[in-house]
PDB file of C-alpha atoms in Angstrom:
ATOM      1  CA  MET U1454      10.089-133.089 139.776  1.00 49.00           C
ATOM      2  CA  SER U1455      13.161-133.047 138.048  1.00 52.00           C
ATOM      3  CA  GLN U1456      14.839-129.596 139.829  1.00 53.00           C
ATOM      4  CA  PRO U1457      17.262-127.839 136.888  1.00 53.00           C
ATOM      5  CA  LYS U1458      20.840-128.202 136.324  1.00 57.00           C
ATOM      6  CA  ARG U1459      22.516-125.331 138.708  1.00 60.00           C
ATOM      7  CA  ASP U1460      25.240-124.878 135.083  1.00 62.00           C
ATOM      8  CA  GLY U1461      22.204-125.376 132.643  1.00 71.00           C
ATOM      9  CA  ILE U1462      21.936-122.502 130.401  1.00 78.00           C
ATOM     10  CA  GLY U1463      18.879-120.963 131.941  1.00 72.00           C
ATOM     11  CA  ASN U1464      21.084-119.826 135.698  1.00 74.00           C
ATOM     12  CA  ILE U1465      24.544-119.591 133.283  1.00 73.00           C
ATOM     13  CA  LEU U1466      22.620-116.746 131.853  1.00 74.00           C
ATOM     14  CA  LEU U1467      20.959-115.840 134.556  1.00 77.00           C
ATOM     15  CA  VAL U1468      24.395-115.183 136.626  1.00 75.00           C
ATOM     16  CA  ALA U1469      25.976-112.875 133.060  1.00 75.00           C
ATOM     17  CA  VAL U1470      22.907-110.823 132.588  1.00 79.00           C
ATOM     18  CA  SER U1471      22.954-109.750 137.029  1.00 80.00           C
ATOM     19  CA  VAL U1472      27.163-109.393 137.186  1.00 83.00           C
ATOM     20  CA  CYS U1473      26.880-107.592 133.727  1.00 81.00           C
ATOM     21  CA  LEU U1474      23.956-105.185 135.519  1.00 80.00           C
ATOM     22  CA  VAL U1475      25.971-104.527 138.101  1.00 80.00           C
ATOM     23  CA  CYS U1476      29.029-104.076 136.587  1.00 79.00           C
ATOM     24  CA  SER U1477      27.337-101.012 134.638  1.00 78.00           C
ATOM     25  CA  ILE U1478      26.155 -99.796 137.447  1.00 81.00           C
ATOM     26  CA  LEU U1479      28.971 -99.611 139.186  1.00 73.00           C
ATOM     27  CA  VAL U1480      30.917 -98.039 136.080  1.00 72.00           C
ATOM     28  CA  SER U1481      28.223 -95.769 135.568  1.00 71.00           C
ATOM     29  CA  GLY U1482      28.199 -94.578 139.445  1.00 71.00           C
ATOM     30  CA  ALA U1483      31.690 -94.334 139.314  1.00 65.00           C
ATOM     31  CA  ALA U1484      31.623 -91.508 136.212  1.00 59.00           C
ATOM     32  CA  VAL U1485      28.786 -89.877 137.987  1.00 68.00           C
ATOM     33  CA  ALA U1486      31.272 -90.029 141.300  1.00 67.00           C
ATOM     34  CA  LEU U1487      34.392 -88.119 139.153  1.00 57.00           C
ATOM     35  CA  LYS U1488      32.772 -86.289 136.722  1.00 57.00           C
ATOM     36  CA  PRO U1489      33.440 -83.071 139.419  1.00 60.00           C
ATOM     37  CA  VAL U1490      36.479 -83.993 139.567  1.00 64.00           C
ATOM     38  CA  GLN U1491      37.102 -84.183 135.642  1.00 61.00           C
ATOM     39  CA  LYS U1492      35.630 -81.142 135.493  1.00 66.00           C
ATOM     40  CA  ALA U1493      37.912 -79.354 137.635  1.00 73.00           C
ATOM     41  CA  ASN U1494      41.362 -80.591 135.856  1.00 79.00           C
ATOM     42  CA  ARG U1495      40.225 -79.837 132.815  1.00 85.00           C
ATOM     43  CA  VAL U1496      39.449 -75.913 134.254  1.00 89.00           C
ATOM     44  CA  LEU U1497      43.076 -76.011 135.990  1.00 92.00           C
ATOM     45  CA  ASP U1498      44.656 -77.434 133.500  1.00 94.00           C
ATOM     46  CA  GLN U1499      43.277 -74.348 130.637  1.00 95.00           C
ATOM     47  CA  LYS U1500      43.793 -72.618 133.629  1.00 97.00           C
ATOM     48  CA  LYS U1501      47.991 -73.697 133.365  1.00 97.00           C
ATOM     49  CA  ASN U1502      48.020 -73.148 129.667  1.00 97.00           C
ATOM     50  CA  VAL U1503      46.931 -69.834 129.781  1.00 98.00           C
ATOM     51  CA  LEU U1504      49.345 -69.055 132.091  1.00 98.00           C
ATOM     52  CA  ILE U1505      52.046 -71.149 130.193  1.00 97.00           C
ATOM     53  CA  ALA U1506      51.254 -69.469 127.243  1.00 97.00           C
ATOM     54  CA  ALA U1507      51.961 -65.799 129.011  1.00 97.00           C
ATOM     55  CA  GLY U1508      55.067 -66.202 130.105  1.00 96.00           C
ATOM     56  CA  VAL U1509      53.838 -66.081 134.111  1.00 96.00           C
ATOM     57  CA  LEU U1510      54.517 -70.220 134.211  1.00 97.00           C
ATOM     58  CA  ALA U1511      57.370 -72.180 133.079  1.00 95.00           C
ATOM     59  CA  GLU U1512      56.383 -75.309 130.915  1.00 91.00           C
ATOM     60  CA  GLY U1513      56.296 -78.151 133.260  1.00 90.00           C
ATOM     61  CA  ALA U1514      56.229 -75.790 136.954  1.00 94.00           C
ATOM     62  CA  THR U1515      52.863 -76.110 138.545  1.00 93.00           C
ATOM     63  CA  GLU U1516      54.202 -72.739 140.879  1.00 95.00           C
ATOM     64  CA  ASP U1517      56.435 -70.229 139.682  1.00 95.00           C
ATOM     65  CA  ALA U1518      59.235 -68.703 141.413  1.00 93.00           C
ATOM     66  CA  GLU U1519      58.016 -67.396 144.544  1.00 95.00           C
ATOM     67  CA  GLY U1520      55.792 -70.987 144.884  1.00 96.00           C
ATOM     68  CA  ARG U1521      52.808 -69.291 144.124  1.00 97.00           C
ATOM     69  CA  GLY U1522      50.187 -71.907 142.290  1.00 97.00           C
ATOM     70  CA  VAL U1523      47.742 -71.469 139.139  1.00 97.00           C
ATOM     71  CA  GLU U1524      45.123 -70.617 140.886  1.00 97.00           C
ATOM     72  CA  ALA U1525      47.004 -68.011 142.530  1.00 97.00           C
ATOM     73  CA  LEU U1526      48.732 -67.608 139.493  1.00 98.00           C
ATOM     74  CA  PHE U1527      45.425 -67.144 137.576  1.00 98.00           C
ATOM     75  CA  ALA U1528      43.777 -65.022 139.903  1.00 97.00           C
ATOM     76  CA  ASP U1529      45.131 -61.635 138.777  1.00 97.00           C
ATOM     77  CA  PHE U1530      43.795 -62.296 135.314  1.00 98.00           C
ATOM     78  CA  GLU U1531      40.397 -61.095 134.408  1.00 98.00           C
ATOM     79  CA  THR U1532      38.711 -62.864 131.949  1.00 98.00           C
ATOM     80  CA  ARG U1533      35.841 -61.436 129.692  1.00 98.00           C
ATOM     81  CA  VAL U1534      33.252 -62.763 126.934  1.00 98.00           C
ATOM     82  CA  VAL U1535      33.486 -60.750 123.693  1.00 98.00           C
ATOM     83  CA  ASP U1536      31.992 -60.402 121.306  1.00 98.00           C
ATOM     84  CA  LEU U1537      33.107 -61.629 117.879  1.00 98.00           C
ATOM     85  CA  ARG U1538      31.210 -59.503 115.682  1.00 98.00           C
ATOM     86  CA  THR U1539      30.819 -56.300 117.486  1.00 98.00           C
ATOM     87  CA  GLY U1540      34.919 -56.611 119.489  1.00 98.00           C
ATOM     88  CA  ARG U1541      32.496 -55.255 122.391  1.00 98.00           C
ATOM     89  CA  TYR U1542      32.106 -57.411 125.867  1.00 98.00           C
ATOM     90  CA  ALA U1543      28.751 -59.252 125.854  1.00 98.00           C
ATOM     91  CA  ASP U1544      28.399 -58.759 129.936  1.00 94.00           C
ATOM     92  CA  ASP U1545      25.674 -60.605 129.371  1.00 96.00           C
ATOM     93  CA  VAL U1546      27.798 -63.450 128.674  1.00 97.00           C
ATOM     94  CA  ASP U1547      29.086 -65.535 132.124  1.00 97.00           C
ATOM     95  CA  ALA U1548      32.350 -65.642 131.334  1.00 97.00           C
ATOM     96  CA  GLN U1549      33.287 -68.509 134.196  1.00 94.00           C
ATOM     97  CA  SER U1550      30.714 -70.704 132.926  1.00 94.00           C
ATOM     98  CA  PHE U1551      30.662 -71.183 128.235  1.00 97.00           C
ATOM     99  CA  ASP U1552      32.587 -73.304 127.083  1.00 97.00           C
ATOM    100  CA  GLN U1553      33.882 -70.955 123.685  1.00 98.00           C
ATOM    101  CA  LEU U1554      33.938 -74.986 121.539  1.00 97.00           C
ATOM    102  CA  ARG U1555      30.326 -76.303 122.626  1.00 96.00           C
ATOM    103  CA  THR U1556      29.715 -72.562 121.312  1.00 97.00           C
ATOM    104  CA  ALA U1557      31.050 -73.158 117.768  1.00 97.00           C
ATOM    105  CA  SER U1558      29.249 -77.237 117.090  1.00 95.00           C
ATOM    106  CA  ASP U1559      25.837 -74.905 118.346  1.00 97.00           C
ATOM    107  CA  PRO U1560      24.495 -73.704 115.207  1.00 97.00           C
ATOM    108  CA  SER U1561      22.296 -70.962 116.972  1.00 97.00           C
ATOM    109  CA  ARG U1562      26.064 -69.544 118.741  1.00 97.00           C
ATOM    110  CA  SER U1563      28.367 -69.571 115.632  1.00 98.00           C
ATOM    111  CA  THR U1564      27.886 -69.511 111.433  1.00 98.00           C
ATOM    112  CA  ALA U1565      28.941 -71.562 108.899  1.00 98.00           C
ATOM    113  CA  LEU U1566      32.279 -70.560 106.902  1.00 98.00           C
ATOM    114  CA  ALA U1567      32.966 -70.981 103.776  1.00 96.00           C
ATOM    115  CA  THR U1568      36.205 -71.721 102.499  1.00 92.00           C
ATOM    116  CA  GLY U1569      37.301 -69.024 100.821  1.00 93.00           C
ATOM    117  CA  GLU U1570      36.699 -67.495 104.710  1.00 96.00           C
ATOM    118  CA  ASP U1571      38.381 -69.987 106.444  1.00 98.00           C
ATOM    119  CA  PRO U1572      41.514 -70.367 106.314  1.00 98.00           C
ATOM    120  CA  ALA U1573      42.570 -71.448 110.000  1.00 98.00           C
ATOM    121  CA  THR U1574      39.376 -74.424 109.013  1.00 98.00           C
ATOM    122  CA  ILE U1575      37.619 -74.085 111.675  1.00 98.00           C
ATOM    123  CA  LYS U1576      34.210 -75.187 109.114  1.00 98.00           C
ATOM    124  CA  ARG U1577      31.840 -73.263 112.298  1.00 98.00           C
ATOM    125  CA  LEU U1578      33.038 -69.600 114.387  1.00 98.00           C
ATOM    126  CA  GLU U1579      31.899 -69.049 117.437  1.00 98.00           C
ATOM    127  CA  HIS U1580      30.100 -65.659 117.619  1.00 98.00           C
ATOM    128  CA  TYR U1581      31.889 -65.294 121.524  1.00 98.00           C
ATOM    129  CA  GLY U1582      35.378 -66.335 122.268  1.00 98.00           C
ATOM    130  CA  LEU U1583      36.818 -65.918 125.816  1.00 98.00           C
ATOM    131  CA  VAL U1584      40.477 -63.032 126.550  1.00 98.00           C
ATOM    132  CA  TYR U1585      41.748 -63.464 129.451  1.00 98.00           C
ATOM    133  CA  LEU U1586      43.757 -60.230 131.140  1.00 98.00           C
ATOM    134  CA  LYS U1587      45.990 -59.304 132.947  1.00 98.00           C
ATOM    135  CA  ARG U1588      46.698 -55.670 134.575  1.00 97.00           C
ATOM    136  CA  ASP U1589      49.748 -54.114 135.518  1.00 96.00           C
ATOM    137  CA  ALA U1590      48.876 -51.383 138.865  1.00 94.00           C
ATOM    138  CA  SER U1591      47.330 -48.373 137.308  1.00 95.00           C
ATOM    139  CA  GLY U1592      44.775 -51.053 135.718  1.00 95.00           C
ATOM    140  CA  ALA U1593      46.411 -50.837 132.008  1.00 96.00           C
ATOM    141  CA  ILE U1594      46.935 -54.099 130.071  1.00 97.00           C
ATOM    142  CA  GLU U1595      49.826 -55.502 130.346  1.00 98.00           C
ATOM    143  CA  THR U1596      49.320 -58.677 128.542  1.00 98.00           C
ATOM    144  CA  ALA U1597      46.615 -60.519 126.622  1.00 98.00           C
ATOM    145  CA  VAL U1598      45.611 -63.652 125.911  1.00 98.00           C
ATOM    146  CA  LEU U1599      43.540 -65.719 123.138  1.00 98.00           C
ATOM    147  CA  PRO U1600      42.823 -68.857 122.933  1.00 98.00           C
ATOM    148  CA  ILE U1601      43.690 -70.031 119.251  1.00 98.00           C
ATOM    149  CA  ARG U1602      42.307 -73.187 116.885  1.00 98.00           C
ATOM    150  CA  GLY U1603      43.193 -74.278 113.467  1.00 98.00           C
ATOM    151  CA  TYR U1604      43.748 -77.128 111.371  1.00 98.00           C
ATOM    152  CA  GLY U1605      47.554 -78.385 110.468  1.00 98.00           C
ATOM    153  CA  LEU U1606      47.882 -81.831 108.656  1.00 98.00           C
ATOM    154  CA  TRP U1607      46.009 -84.149 110.449  1.00 98.00           C
ATOM    155  CA  GLY U1608      43.886 -82.156 112.956  1.00 98.00           C
ATOM    156  CA  THR U1609      42.814 -78.798 114.756  1.00 98.00           C
ATOM    157  CA  LEU U1610      46.005 -77.509 116.626  1.00 98.00           C
ATOM    158  CA  TYR U1611      44.101 -76.132 119.933  1.00 98.00           C
ATOM    159  CA  GLY U1612      46.067 -73.148 121.603  1.00 98.00           C
ATOM    160  CA  TYR U1613      46.953 -69.545 122.705  1.00 98.00           C
ATOM    161  CA  LEU U1614      48.581 -66.631 121.664  1.00 98.00           C
ATOM    162  CA  ALA U1615      49.865 -64.222 123.863  1.00 98.00           C
ATOM    163  CA  LEU U1616      49.873 -60.202 123.602  1.00 98.00           C
ATOM    164  CA  ASP U1617      51.826 -58.161 124.806  1.00 98.00           C
ATOM    165  CA  SER U1618      50.391 -54.684 125.747  1.00 98.00           C
ATOM    166  CA  ASP U1619      50.457 -52.612 123.091  1.00 98.00           C
ATOM    167  CA  LEU U1620      48.343 -55.682 121.873  1.00 98.00           C
ATOM    168  CA  GLU U1621      50.074 -55.907 118.018  1.00 98.00           C
ATOM    169  CA  THR U1622      53.117 -57.531 119.202  1.00 98.00           C
ATOM    170  CA  VAL U1623      52.865 -61.194 120.235  1.00 98.00           C
ATOM    171  CA  ALA U1624      54.232 -62.226 124.087  1.00 98.00           C
ATOM    172  CA  GLY U1625      54.102 -65.914 123.386  1.00 98.00           C
ATOM    173  CA  ILE U1626      52.481 -68.888 122.047  1.00 98.00           C
ATOM    174  CA  GLY U1627      51.671 -72.516 123.122  1.00 97.00           C
ATOM    175  CA  PHE U1628      49.601 -75.580 122.065  1.00 97.00           C
ATOM    176  CA  TYR U1629      47.924 -77.186 124.191  1.00 96.00           C
ATOM    177  CA  GLN U1630      46.389 -80.510 122.355  1.00 97.00           C
ATOM    178  CA  HIS U1631      47.322 -81.189 118.390  1.00 98.00           C
ATOM    179  CA  GLN U1632      47.297 -84.604 115.652  1.00 97.00           C
ATOM    180  CA  GLU U1633      50.784 -83.873 114.624  1.00 98.00           C
ATOM    181  CA  THR U1634      53.976 -86.012 113.059  1.00 97.00           C
ATOM    182  CA  PRO U1635      55.492 -85.680 116.600  1.00 97.00           C
ATOM    183  CA  GLY U1636      59.516 -84.658 115.743  1.00 96.00           C
ATOM    184  CA  LEU U1637      58.495 -81.890 112.398  1.00 97.00           C
ATOM    185  CA  GLY U1638      54.916 -80.965 113.142  1.00 98.00           C
ATOM    186  CA  GLY U1639      54.725 -82.260 116.522  1.00 98.00           C
ATOM    187  CA  GLU U1640      57.568 -79.209 116.815  1.00 98.00           C
ATOM    188  CA  VAL U1641      55.030 -76.970 117.556  1.00 98.00           C
ATOM    189  CA  GLU U1642      55.923 -78.362 121.249  1.00 96.00           C
ATOM    190  CA  ASN U1643      59.158 -77.765 121.557  1.00 96.00           C
ATOM    191  CA  PRO U1644      60.064 -74.075 123.387  1.00 95.00           C
ATOM    192  CA  ARG U1645      63.272 -73.310 121.135  1.00 96.00           C
ATOM    193  CA  TRP U1646      60.301 -72.762 118.804  1.00 97.00           C
ATOM    194  CA  LYS U1647      57.993 -71.738 120.733  1.00 97.00           C
ATOM    195  CA  ALA U1648      60.773 -68.836 121.793  1.00 96.00           C
ATOM    196  CA  GLN U1649      60.565 -67.321 118.367  1.00 96.00           C
ATOM    197  CA  TRP U1650      57.673 -65.740 119.101  1.00 98.00           C
ATOM    198  CA  ALA U1651      58.061 -63.186 120.855  1.00 97.00           C
ATOM    199  CA  GLY U1652      58.466 -60.198 119.888  1.00 97.00           C
ATOM    200  CA  VAL U1653      57.231 -60.447 116.199  1.00 98.00           C
ATOM    201  CA  SER U1654      54.850 -58.142 114.726  1.00 98.00           C
ATOM    202  CA  LEU U1655      51.416 -58.894 114.004  1.00 98.00           C
ATOM    203  CA  PHE U1656      50.433 -56.777 111.708  1.00 98.00           C
ATOM    204  CA  GLY U1657      51.388 -55.223 108.916  1.00 97.00           C
ATOM    205  CA  ASP U1658      52.031 -51.165 108.275  1.00 95.00           C
ATOM    206  CA  ASP U1659      48.173 -51.371 106.498  1.00 96.00           C
ATOM    207  CA  GLY U1660      46.865 -52.773 109.699  1.00 96.00           C
ATOM    208  CA  THR U1661      45.906 -56.532 108.209  1.00 97.00           C
ATOM    209  CA  PRO U1662      47.986 -60.355 109.538  1.00 98.00           C
ATOM    210  CA  ALA U1663      50.780 -59.966 108.631  1.00 98.00           C
ATOM    211  CA  VAL U1664      52.012 -63.077 110.612  1.00 98.00           C
ATOM    212  CA  ALA U1665      55.264 -65.526 108.516  1.00 98.00           C
ATOM    213  CA  LEU U1666      56.346 -68.799 108.679  1.00 98.00           C
ATOM    214  CA  VAL U1667      59.227 -68.937 106.360  1.00 97.00           C
ATOM    215  CA  LYS U1668      62.087 -70.851 105.452  1.00 95.00           C
ATOM    216  CA  GLY U1669      64.538 -68.183 105.404  1.00 92.00           C
ATOM    217  CA  LYS U1670      63.746 -64.532 107.017  1.00 93.00           C
ATOM    218  CA  ALA U1671      64.670 -62.153 105.979  1.00 92.00           C
ATOM    219  CA  PRO U1672      67.322 -60.263 106.815  1.00 92.00           C
ATOM    220  CA  GLU U1673      68.162 -58.551 110.847  1.00 92.00           C
ATOM    221  CA  GLY U1674      65.940 -55.379 110.915  1.00 89.00           C
ATOM    222  CA  SER U1675      64.039 -55.959 107.867  1.00 93.00           C
ATOM    223  CA  ASP U1676      60.256 -54.957 108.364  1.00 93.00           C
ATOM    224  CA  ALA U1677      59.367 -58.233 106.890  1.00 96.00           C
ATOM    225  CA  ARG U1678      61.591 -59.722 109.926  1.00 96.00           C
ATOM    226  CA  SER U1679      59.644 -58.302 112.379  1.00 97.00           C
ATOM    227  CA  HIS U1680      56.633 -60.199 110.954  1.00 98.00           C
ATOM    228  CA  GLN U1681      58.090 -63.827 110.390  1.00 98.00           C
ATOM    229  CA  VAL U1682      58.983 -66.821 111.966  1.00 98.00           C
ATOM    230  CA  ASP U1683      60.828 -70.410 110.851  1.00 97.00           C
ATOM    231  CA  ALA U1684      58.715 -72.124 109.737  1.00 98.00           C
ATOM    232  CA  LEU U1685      58.479 -76.530 111.265  1.00 98.00           C
ATOM    233  CA  SER U1686      61.680 -78.512 109.194  1.00 96.00           C
ATOM    234  CA  GLY U1687      59.999 -81.150 106.825  1.00 96.00           C
ATOM    235  CA  ALA U1688      56.521 -79.734 108.503  1.00 98.00           C
ATOM    236  CA  THR U1689      55.002 -77.334 105.977  1.00 97.00           C
ATOM    237  CA  MET U1690      51.760 -78.161 106.033  1.00 98.00           C
ATOM    238  CA  THR U1691      52.307 -77.739 109.821  1.00 98.00           C
ATOM    239  CA  SER U1692      53.717 -74.405 109.558  1.00 98.00           C
ATOM    240  CA  ARG U1693      50.612 -72.898 107.015  1.00 98.00           C
ATOM    241  CA  GLY U1694      48.358 -73.912 109.175  1.00 98.00           C
ATOM    242  CA  VAL U1695      49.582 -72.604 112.136  1.00 98.00           C
ATOM    243  CA  GLN U1696      50.481 -69.214 110.420  1.00 98.00           C
ATOM    244  CA  ASN U1697      46.863 -69.853 108.505  1.00 98.00           C
ATOM    245  CA  LEU U1698      45.289 -69.800 112.201  1.00 98.00           C
ATOM    246  CA  VAL U1699      47.113 -66.811 114.296  1.00 98.00           C
ATOM    247  CA  ASN U1700      46.360 -64.370 111.871  1.00 98.00           C
ATOM    248  CA  PHE U1701      42.189 -65.183 111.223  1.00 98.00           C
ATOM    249  CA  TRP U1702      42.107 -65.274 114.809  1.00 98.00           C
ATOM    250  CA  VAL U1703      43.766 -61.885 115.450  1.00 98.00           C
ATOM    251  CA  GLY U1704      42.288 -60.651 111.971  1.00 98.00           C
ATOM    252  CA  GLU U1705      38.229 -58.661 111.512  1.00 96.00           C
ATOM    253  CA  ARG U1706      36.611 -62.603 111.332  1.00 97.00           C
ATOM    254  CA  GLY U1707      37.797 -63.246 114.800  1.00 98.00           C
ATOM    255  CA  TYR U1708      39.446 -60.703 117.470  1.00 98.00           C
ATOM    256  CA  GLY U1709      40.442 -58.026 114.850  1.00 98.00           C
ATOM    257  CA  THR U1710      37.995 -55.543 115.925  1.00 98.00           C
ATOM    258  CA  TRP U1711      38.283 -56.041 119.661  1.00 98.00           C
ATOM    259  CA  LEU U1712      41.686 -55.335 119.362  1.00 98.00           C
ATOM    260  CA  GLU U1713      41.615 -52.446 117.568  1.00 98.00           C
ATOM    261  CA  ASN U1714      38.509 -50.991 119.714  1.00 98.00           C
ATOM    262  CA  MET U1715      40.423 -51.840 122.927  1.00 97.00           C
ATOM    263  CA  ARG U1716      43.204 -49.966 121.074  1.00 96.00           C
ATOM    264  CA  GLY U1717      41.458 -47.027 120.007  1.00 94.00           C
ATOM    265  CA  GLY U1718      39.789 -46.618 123.425  1.00 93.00           C
ATOM    266  CA  ARG U1719      36.793 -47.461 122.468  1.00 89.00           C
ATOM    267  CA  VAL U1720      35.885 -50.340 124.604  1.00 86.00           C
TER     268      VAL U1720
END
């Protein structure tokens, strides 16, 4: 009786399938094993970006001048969940495990926005949002950091907006993810451009969001200038997108009601 050839098609297929099966098991095992590490790194990166926007940690640094690392610095912040519909805290939602971006894609935990009410072009607005609060020795808010996002030229920009204790003035801004063109819209990462935001007044006399990115600022000392930031050179759509997303998130559909409640001592 003839024996099958070792290099026959059957043996070749058997070896190929076996190798693929072993490789898939190894890859799957590695993915499962690394998942907790990847999650921990994402959380650490999130904390770092909050600290940078708040001006607590320098861009690119891993610790402050006193040698305090990200975890130690972030421990000074209180993380709360806000019901964006009422502007009040949602203490029944666990702030540590809450994933704001994930809920935005969940129809049961978000609302579809019509074009006219969606200047930031986010399409769906989550019912709840995170806030990061740093308090002074007396317990008063020193800095508040809000997650922000909105469409630029090529995609959505994701970042954080830090507010001073009056909750009306910008303390800092930072974008940790975007698809804008390097050297143009990508200048949202430029420290010199971001430094302009400190001290910008968010609201006009009527209480509505009034931030404007312009190519020629109003005269020094004027009311208009207090709301203005230089537009990004050669990046009109990105500049307009940043203006729209900042005004959206501090407006009534974003964190505006919570900000009003906070300033009025109602939460």
